[in-house]
Coordinates of C-alpha atoms and ligand atoms in Angstrom, one line a residue:
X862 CA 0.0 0.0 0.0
X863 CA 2.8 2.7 0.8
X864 CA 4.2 2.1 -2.0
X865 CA 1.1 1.9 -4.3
X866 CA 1.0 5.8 -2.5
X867 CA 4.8 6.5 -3.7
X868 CA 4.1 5.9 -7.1
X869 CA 0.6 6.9 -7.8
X870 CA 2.1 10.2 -6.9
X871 CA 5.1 10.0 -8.9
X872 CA 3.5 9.4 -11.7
X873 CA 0.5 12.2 -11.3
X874 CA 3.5 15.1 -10.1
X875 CA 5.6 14.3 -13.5
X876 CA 5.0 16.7 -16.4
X877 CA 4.8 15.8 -20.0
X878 CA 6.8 18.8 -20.7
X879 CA 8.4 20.8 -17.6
X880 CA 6.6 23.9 -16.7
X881 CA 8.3 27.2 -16.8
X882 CA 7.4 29.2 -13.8
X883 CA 7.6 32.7 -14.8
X884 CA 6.8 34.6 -11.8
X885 CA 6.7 34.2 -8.0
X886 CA 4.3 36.6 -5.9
X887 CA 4.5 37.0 -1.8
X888 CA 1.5 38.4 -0.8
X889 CA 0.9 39.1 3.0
X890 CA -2.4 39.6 4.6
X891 CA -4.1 40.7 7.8
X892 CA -7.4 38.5 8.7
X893 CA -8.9 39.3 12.1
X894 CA -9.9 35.8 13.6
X895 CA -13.1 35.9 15.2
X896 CA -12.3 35.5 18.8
X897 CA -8.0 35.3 19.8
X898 CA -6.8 31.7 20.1
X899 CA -4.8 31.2 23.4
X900 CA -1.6 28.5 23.6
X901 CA 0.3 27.8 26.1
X902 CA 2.7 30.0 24.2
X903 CA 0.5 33.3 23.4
X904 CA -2.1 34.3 21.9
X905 CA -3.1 35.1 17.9
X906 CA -5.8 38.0 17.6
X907 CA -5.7 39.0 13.8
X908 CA -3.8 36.3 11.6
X909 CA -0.7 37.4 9.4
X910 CA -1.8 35.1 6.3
X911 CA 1.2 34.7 3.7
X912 CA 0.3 33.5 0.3
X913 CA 2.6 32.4 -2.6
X914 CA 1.8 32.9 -5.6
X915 CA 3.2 30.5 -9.0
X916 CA 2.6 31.9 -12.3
X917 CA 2.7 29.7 -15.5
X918 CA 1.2 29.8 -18.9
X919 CA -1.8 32.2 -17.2
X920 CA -2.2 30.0 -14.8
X921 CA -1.7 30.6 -11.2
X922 CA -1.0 28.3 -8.2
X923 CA -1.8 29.7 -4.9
X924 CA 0.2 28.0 -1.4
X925 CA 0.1 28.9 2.3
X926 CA 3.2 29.9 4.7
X927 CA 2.0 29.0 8.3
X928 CA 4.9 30.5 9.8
X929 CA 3.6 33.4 12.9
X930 CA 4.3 36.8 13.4
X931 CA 7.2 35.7 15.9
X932 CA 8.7 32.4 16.8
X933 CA 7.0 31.1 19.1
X934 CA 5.4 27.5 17.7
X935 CA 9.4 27.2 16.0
X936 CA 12.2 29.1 14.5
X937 CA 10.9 30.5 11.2
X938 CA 8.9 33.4 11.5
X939 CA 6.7 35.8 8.4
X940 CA 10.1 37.9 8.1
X941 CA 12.2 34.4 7.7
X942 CA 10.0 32.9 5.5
X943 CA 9.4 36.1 3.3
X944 CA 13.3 36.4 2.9
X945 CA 14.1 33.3 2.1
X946 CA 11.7 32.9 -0.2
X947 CA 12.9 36.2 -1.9
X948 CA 16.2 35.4 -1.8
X949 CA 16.9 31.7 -2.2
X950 CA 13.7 29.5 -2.9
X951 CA 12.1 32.4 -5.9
X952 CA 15.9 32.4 -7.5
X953 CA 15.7 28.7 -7.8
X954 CA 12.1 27.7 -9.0
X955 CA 12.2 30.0 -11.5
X956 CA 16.1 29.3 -12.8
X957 CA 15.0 26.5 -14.6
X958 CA 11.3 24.6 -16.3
X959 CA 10.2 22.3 -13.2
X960 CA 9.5 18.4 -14.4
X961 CA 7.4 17.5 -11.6
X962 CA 7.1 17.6 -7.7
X963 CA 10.1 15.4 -6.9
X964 CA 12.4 18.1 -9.1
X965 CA 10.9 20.8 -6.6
X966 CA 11.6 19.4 -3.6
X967 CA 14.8 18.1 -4.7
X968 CA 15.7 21.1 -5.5
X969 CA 14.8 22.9 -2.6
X970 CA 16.2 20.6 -0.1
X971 CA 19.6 21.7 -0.7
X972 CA 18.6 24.7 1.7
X973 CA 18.9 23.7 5.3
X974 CA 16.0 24.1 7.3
X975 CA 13.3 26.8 7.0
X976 CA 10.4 24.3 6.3
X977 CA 7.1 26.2 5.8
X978 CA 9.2 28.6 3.2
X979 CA 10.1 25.5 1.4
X980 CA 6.5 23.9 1.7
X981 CA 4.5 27.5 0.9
X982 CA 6.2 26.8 -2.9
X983 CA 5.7 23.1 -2.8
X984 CA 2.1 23.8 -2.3
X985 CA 1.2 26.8 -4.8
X986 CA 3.2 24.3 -7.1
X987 CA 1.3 21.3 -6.5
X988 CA -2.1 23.6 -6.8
X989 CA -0.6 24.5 -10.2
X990 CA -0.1 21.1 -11.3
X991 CA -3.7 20.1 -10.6
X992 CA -5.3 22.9 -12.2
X993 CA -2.5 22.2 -15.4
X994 CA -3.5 18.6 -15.2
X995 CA -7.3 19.0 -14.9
X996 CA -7.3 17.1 -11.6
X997 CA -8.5 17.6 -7.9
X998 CA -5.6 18.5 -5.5
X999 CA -6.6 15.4 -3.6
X1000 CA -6.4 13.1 -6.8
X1001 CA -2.7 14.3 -7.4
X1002 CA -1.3 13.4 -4.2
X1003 CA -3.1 9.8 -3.9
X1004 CA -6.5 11.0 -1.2
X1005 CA -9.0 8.1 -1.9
X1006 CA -11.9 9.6 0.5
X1007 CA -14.6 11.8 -0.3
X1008 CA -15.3 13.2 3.1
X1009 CA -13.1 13.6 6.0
X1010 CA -13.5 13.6 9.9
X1011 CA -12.6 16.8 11.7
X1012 CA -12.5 18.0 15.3
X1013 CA -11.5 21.5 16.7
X1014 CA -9.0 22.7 18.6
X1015 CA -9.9 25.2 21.3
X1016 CA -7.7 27.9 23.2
X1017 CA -7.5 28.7 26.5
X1018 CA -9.9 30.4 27.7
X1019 CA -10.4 33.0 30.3
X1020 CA -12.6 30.9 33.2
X1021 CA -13.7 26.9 32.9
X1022 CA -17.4 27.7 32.1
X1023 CA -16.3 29.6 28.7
X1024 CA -14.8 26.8 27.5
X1025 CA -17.3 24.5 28.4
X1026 CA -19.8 26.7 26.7
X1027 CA -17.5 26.3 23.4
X1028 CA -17.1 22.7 24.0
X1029 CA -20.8 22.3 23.7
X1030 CA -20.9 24.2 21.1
X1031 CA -18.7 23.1 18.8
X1032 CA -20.1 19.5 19.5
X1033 CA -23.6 20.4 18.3
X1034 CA -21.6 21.6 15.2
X1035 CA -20.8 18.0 14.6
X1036 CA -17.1 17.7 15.1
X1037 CA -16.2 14.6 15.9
X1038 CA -13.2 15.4 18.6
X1039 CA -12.3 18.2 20.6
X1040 CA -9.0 18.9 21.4
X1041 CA -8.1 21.2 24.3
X1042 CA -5.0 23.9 25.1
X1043 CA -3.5 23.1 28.3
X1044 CA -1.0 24.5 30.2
X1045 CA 0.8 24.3 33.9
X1046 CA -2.7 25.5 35.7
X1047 CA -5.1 25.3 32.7
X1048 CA -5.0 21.7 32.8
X1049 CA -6.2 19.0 35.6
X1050 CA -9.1 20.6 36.5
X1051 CA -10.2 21.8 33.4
X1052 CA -10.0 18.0 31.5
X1053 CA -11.7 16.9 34.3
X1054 CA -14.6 19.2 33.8
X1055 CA -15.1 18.8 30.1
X1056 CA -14.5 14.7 30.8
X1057 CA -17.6 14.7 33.4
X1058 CA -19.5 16.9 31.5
X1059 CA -18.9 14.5 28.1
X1060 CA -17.7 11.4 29.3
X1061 CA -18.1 9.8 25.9
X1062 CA -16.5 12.0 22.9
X1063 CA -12.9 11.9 21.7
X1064 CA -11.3 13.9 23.7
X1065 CA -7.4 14.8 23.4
X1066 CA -5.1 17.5 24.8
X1067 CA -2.0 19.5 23.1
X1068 CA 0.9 21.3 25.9
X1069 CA 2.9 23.0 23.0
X1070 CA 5.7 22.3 24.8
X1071 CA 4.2 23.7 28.2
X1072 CA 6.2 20.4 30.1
X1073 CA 9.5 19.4 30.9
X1074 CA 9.9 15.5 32.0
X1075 CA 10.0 16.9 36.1
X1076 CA 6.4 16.9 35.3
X1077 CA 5.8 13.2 35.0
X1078 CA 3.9 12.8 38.1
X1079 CA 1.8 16.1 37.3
X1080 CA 1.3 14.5 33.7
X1081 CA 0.2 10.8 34.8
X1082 CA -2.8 12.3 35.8
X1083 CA -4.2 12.9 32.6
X1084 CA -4.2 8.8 32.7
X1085 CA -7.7 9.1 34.3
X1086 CA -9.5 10.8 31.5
X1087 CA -9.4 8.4 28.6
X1088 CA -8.3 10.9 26.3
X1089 CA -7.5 9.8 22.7
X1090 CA -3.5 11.5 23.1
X1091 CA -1.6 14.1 24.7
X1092 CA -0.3 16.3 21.9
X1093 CA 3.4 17.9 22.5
X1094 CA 3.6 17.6 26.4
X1095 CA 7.9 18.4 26.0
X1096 CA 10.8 20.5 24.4
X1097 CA 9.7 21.6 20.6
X1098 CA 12.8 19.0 19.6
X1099 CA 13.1 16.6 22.0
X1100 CA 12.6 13.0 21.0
X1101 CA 14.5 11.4 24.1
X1102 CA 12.2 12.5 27.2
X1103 CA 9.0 12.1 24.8
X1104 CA 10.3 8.3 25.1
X1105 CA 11.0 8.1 28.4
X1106 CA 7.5 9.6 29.3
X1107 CA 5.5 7.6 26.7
X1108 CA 7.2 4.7 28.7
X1109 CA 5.5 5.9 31.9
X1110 CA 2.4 6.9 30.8
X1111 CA -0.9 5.1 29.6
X1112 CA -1.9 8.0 27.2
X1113 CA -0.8 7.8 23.8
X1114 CA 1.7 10.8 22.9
X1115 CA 1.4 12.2 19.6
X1116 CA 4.4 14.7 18.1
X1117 CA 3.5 17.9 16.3
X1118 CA 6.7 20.3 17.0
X1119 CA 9.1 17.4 16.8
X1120 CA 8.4 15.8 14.2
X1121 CA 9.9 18.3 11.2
X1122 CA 10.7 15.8 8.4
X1123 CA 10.2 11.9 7.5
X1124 CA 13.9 11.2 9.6
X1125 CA 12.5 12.3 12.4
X1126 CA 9.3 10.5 12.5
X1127 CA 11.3 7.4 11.7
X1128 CA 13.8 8.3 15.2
X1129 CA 10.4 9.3 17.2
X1130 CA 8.3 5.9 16.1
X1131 CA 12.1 3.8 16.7
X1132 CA 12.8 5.3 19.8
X1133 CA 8.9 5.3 21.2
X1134 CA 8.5 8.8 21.5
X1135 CA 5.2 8.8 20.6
X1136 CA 2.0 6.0 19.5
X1137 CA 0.4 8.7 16.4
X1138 CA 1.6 11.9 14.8
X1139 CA 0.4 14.9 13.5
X1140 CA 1.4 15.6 9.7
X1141 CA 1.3 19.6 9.2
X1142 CA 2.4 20.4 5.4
X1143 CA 4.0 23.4 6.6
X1144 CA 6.1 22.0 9.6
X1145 CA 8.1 19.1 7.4
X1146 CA 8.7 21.7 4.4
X1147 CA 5.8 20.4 2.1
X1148 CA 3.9 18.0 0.3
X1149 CA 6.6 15.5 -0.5
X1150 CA 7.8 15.0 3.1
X1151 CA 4.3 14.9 4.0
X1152 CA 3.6 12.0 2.0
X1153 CA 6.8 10.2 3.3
X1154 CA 5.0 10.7 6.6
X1155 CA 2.2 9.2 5.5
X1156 CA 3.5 5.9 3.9
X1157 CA 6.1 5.5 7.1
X1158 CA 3.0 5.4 9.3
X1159 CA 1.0 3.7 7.3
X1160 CA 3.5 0.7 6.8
X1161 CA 4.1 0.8 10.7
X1162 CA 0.6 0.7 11.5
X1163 CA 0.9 3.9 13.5
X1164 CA -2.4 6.6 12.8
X1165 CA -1.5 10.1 11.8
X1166 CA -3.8 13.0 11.4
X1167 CA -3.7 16.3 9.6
X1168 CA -2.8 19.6 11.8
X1169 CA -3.8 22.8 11.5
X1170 CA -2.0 26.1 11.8
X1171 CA -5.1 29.1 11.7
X1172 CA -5.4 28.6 7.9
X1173 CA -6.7 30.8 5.8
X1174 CA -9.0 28.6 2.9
X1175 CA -6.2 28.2 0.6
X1176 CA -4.0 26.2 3.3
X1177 CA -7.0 24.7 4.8
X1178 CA -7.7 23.2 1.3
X1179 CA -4.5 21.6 1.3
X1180 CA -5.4 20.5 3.9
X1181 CA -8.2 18.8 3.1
X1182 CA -6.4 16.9 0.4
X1183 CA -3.9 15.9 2.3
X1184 CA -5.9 14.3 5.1
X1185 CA -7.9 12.8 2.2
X1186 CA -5.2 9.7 2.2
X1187 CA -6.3 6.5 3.2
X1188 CA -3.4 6.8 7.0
X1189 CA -5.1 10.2 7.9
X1190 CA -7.6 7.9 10.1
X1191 CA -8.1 9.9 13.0
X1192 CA -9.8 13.3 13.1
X1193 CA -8.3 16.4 11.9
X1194 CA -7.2 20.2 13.2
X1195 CA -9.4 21.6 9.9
X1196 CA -12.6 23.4 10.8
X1197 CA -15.2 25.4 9.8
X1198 CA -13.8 28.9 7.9
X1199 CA -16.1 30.6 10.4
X1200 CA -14.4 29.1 13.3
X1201 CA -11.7 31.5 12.8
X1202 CA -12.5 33.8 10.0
X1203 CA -15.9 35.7 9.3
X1204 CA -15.0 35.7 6.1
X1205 CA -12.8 33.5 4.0
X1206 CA -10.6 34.0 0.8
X1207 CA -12.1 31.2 -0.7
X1208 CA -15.8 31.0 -2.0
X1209 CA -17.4 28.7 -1.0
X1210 CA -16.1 28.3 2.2
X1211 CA -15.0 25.1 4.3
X1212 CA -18.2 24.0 6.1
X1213 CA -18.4 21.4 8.6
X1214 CA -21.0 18.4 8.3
X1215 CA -23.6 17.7 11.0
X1216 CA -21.9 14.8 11.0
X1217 CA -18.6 16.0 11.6
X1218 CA -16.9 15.6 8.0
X1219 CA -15.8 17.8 5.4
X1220 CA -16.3 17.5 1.9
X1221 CA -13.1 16.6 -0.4
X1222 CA -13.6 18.3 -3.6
X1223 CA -13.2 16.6 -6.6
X1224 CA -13.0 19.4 -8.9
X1225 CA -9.7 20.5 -10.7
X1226 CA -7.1 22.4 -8.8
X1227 CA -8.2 23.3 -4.7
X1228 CA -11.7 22.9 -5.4
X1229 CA -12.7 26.4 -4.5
X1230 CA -12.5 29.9 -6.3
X1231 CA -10.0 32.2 -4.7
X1232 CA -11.8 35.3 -4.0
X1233 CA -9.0 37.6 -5.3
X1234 CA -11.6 40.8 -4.4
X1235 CA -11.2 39.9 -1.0
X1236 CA -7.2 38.8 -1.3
X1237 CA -6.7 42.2 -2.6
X1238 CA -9.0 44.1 0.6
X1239 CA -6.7 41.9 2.7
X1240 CA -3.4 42.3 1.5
X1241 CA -0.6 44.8 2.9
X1242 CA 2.4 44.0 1.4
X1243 CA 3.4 42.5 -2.3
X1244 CA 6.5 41.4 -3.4
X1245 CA 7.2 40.2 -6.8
X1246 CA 9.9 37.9 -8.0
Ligands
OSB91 O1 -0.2 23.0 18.0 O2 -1.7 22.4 16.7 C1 -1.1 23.3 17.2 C2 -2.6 26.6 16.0 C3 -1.4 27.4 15.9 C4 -0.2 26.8 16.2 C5 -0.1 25.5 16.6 C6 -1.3 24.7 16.8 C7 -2.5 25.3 16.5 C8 -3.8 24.6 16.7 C9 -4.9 25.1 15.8 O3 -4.0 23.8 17.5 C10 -5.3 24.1 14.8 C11 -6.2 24.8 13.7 O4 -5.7 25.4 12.8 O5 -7.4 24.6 13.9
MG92 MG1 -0.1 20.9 18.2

């Protein structure tokens, strides 16, 4: 099966006859989410969206850069990722006619580092190779469903009762799992509430980091609650003490931060630092390493699921593809547009089921119109290469 995966790609991301990418557009925009979104490492009130733009032949392909404002969730940041795409990725896509998606990430991998630069051009790429091709996104990197499950992932919040009042809320929205920020004394207490309050829904937890491996004892008690993982309890790039505590624990870990490329995933599932992982394009520099993810876990029998980084619709349909391959089993980070934006960029917009799915479209390219009225309102800054 993985490598059924390997090659339908292969063969769907080769060109007849290279394509010529003739222009490269950075476009950054400012979307006020509809409430802030708390982590244990700040808080995002208005979302710094960076597009990339691919031009070919008239046609243009459209990716996402989920890097922040600062560098909080990891290293790269909107002024990292905008420079090196300037400087070092533009230079190179446009040098010479691209043959396919393995001759983009090939070529881009000779950079160290800087992964959602890298993966911002893999994916405006890929969408211009679907809409080149006449395919669906999800068709060109191997998705076989046509709906996906999704769950929501909510912040802090200010008192327990708010985010009980969301927690309902979002379950009679139909999403399937709900995932809650913890931190040191946003934790216990509150997990316990939402548990006795819903003792039967999926139910997970994400630290971003919040933990060092002192806290095993602290941590442990998040055994009682029958939740479906703990997301990221330690250090952004540990793999070690993620072992050690999956070794104590009954909870299943899963790895967002840590896990930044296929290697890595192969060291965490070797070393058992975690039981499932979260696949984020942006975070392991793009579809290609994505898809490695994908067929590791798969082969290994361990569940991934598709993250989310406060999307605007043109990442959050990548997204969607992505999580449309037969591994992405368990529930994903990609809601509702209106859970974070009252207005999207993409028409229509990504609804959530009743019952808790999304709709993979099977249309050409994304699957959605990119409401370049509304890209244009929102956009402060342009650069062209
Ligand atoms: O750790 O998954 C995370 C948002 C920003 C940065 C990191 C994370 C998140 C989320 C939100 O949990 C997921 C979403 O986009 O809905
Ligand atoms: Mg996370």
């Amino acid at each position: 099966m993985a490598d059924g995966q390997i090659n339908s790609l292969n063969q769907l991301s080769v060109l007849n006859e290279p394509l010529r990418i003739e222009r490269v557009e950075i476009r950054l925009l400012k979307m006020p989410l509809v409430e802030p979104f708390e982590t244990s490492f700040g808080v995002t009130s208005v979302r710094t969206v960076f597009l990339v733009g691919l031009d070919s032949g008239g046609v243009r392909g459209w990716g996402e850069v989920v890097a922040s404002e600062m560098p909080l969730y990891s290293y790269e940041t909107v002024g990292t990722a905008r420079s090196i795409i300037k400087d070092h990725l533009a230079p190179l896509v446009i040098s010479a006619p691209l043959a396919g998606l393995a001759d983009l990430s090939s070529r881009l991998s000779r950079f160290k580092g800087h992964n959602m630069a890298k993966a911002g051009v893999e994916l405006a790429f890929m969408h211009l190779l679907s809409v080149v091709k006449g395919i669906s996104l999800s068709t060109l990197v191997g998705g076989t469903r046509a709906k996906i499950p999704v769950g929501v992932s909510l912040g802090i919040q200010r008192d327990i009762d708010s985010l009980l009042e969301r927690v309902d809320r979002h379950l009679d929205l139909g999403y399937q799992r709900i995932k809650l920020k913890i931190k040191p004394g946003w934790d216990i207490g509150v997990v316990a509430a939402v548990r006795r309050r819903h003792p039967g829904i999926l139910l997970s937890v994400d630290a971003n980091s919040a933990y060092s491996i002192g806290d095993l004892e602290h941590l442990k008690q998040l055994d009682q609650f029958n939740l479906l993982m703990i997301e990221q309890p330690l250090d952004h790039d540990d793999l070690l003490d993620h072992a050690d505590l999956q070794s104590r624990i009954e909870t299943a870990l899963c790895l967002d931060e840590s896990i930044t490329g296929v290697r890595r995933a192969e060291h965490a599932l070797r070393l058992g630092s975690c039981r499932i992982i979260n696949v984020k394009i942006g975070r392991v520099s793009g579809y290609t390493a994505a898809l490695a993810i994908h067929d590791l876990c798969q082969s290994r029998g361990v569940p991934v699921w598709c993250g989310g980084m406060l999307e605007s619709g043109i990442g959050r349909a990548h997204n969607i593809a992505l999580a449309s391959l037969p591994g992405f089993t368990l529930p994903g980070d990609i809601s509702a547009s209106s859970r974070y934006f009252a207005r999207d960029i993409i028409s229509p917009s990504v609804v959530v089921g009743k019952d808790g799915t999304v709709d993979v479209p099977s249309g050409p390219g994304l699957g959605f119109e990119v409401d370049l009225d509304y890209v244009e309102e929102c956009t402060e800054h342009i650069d062209r290469i």
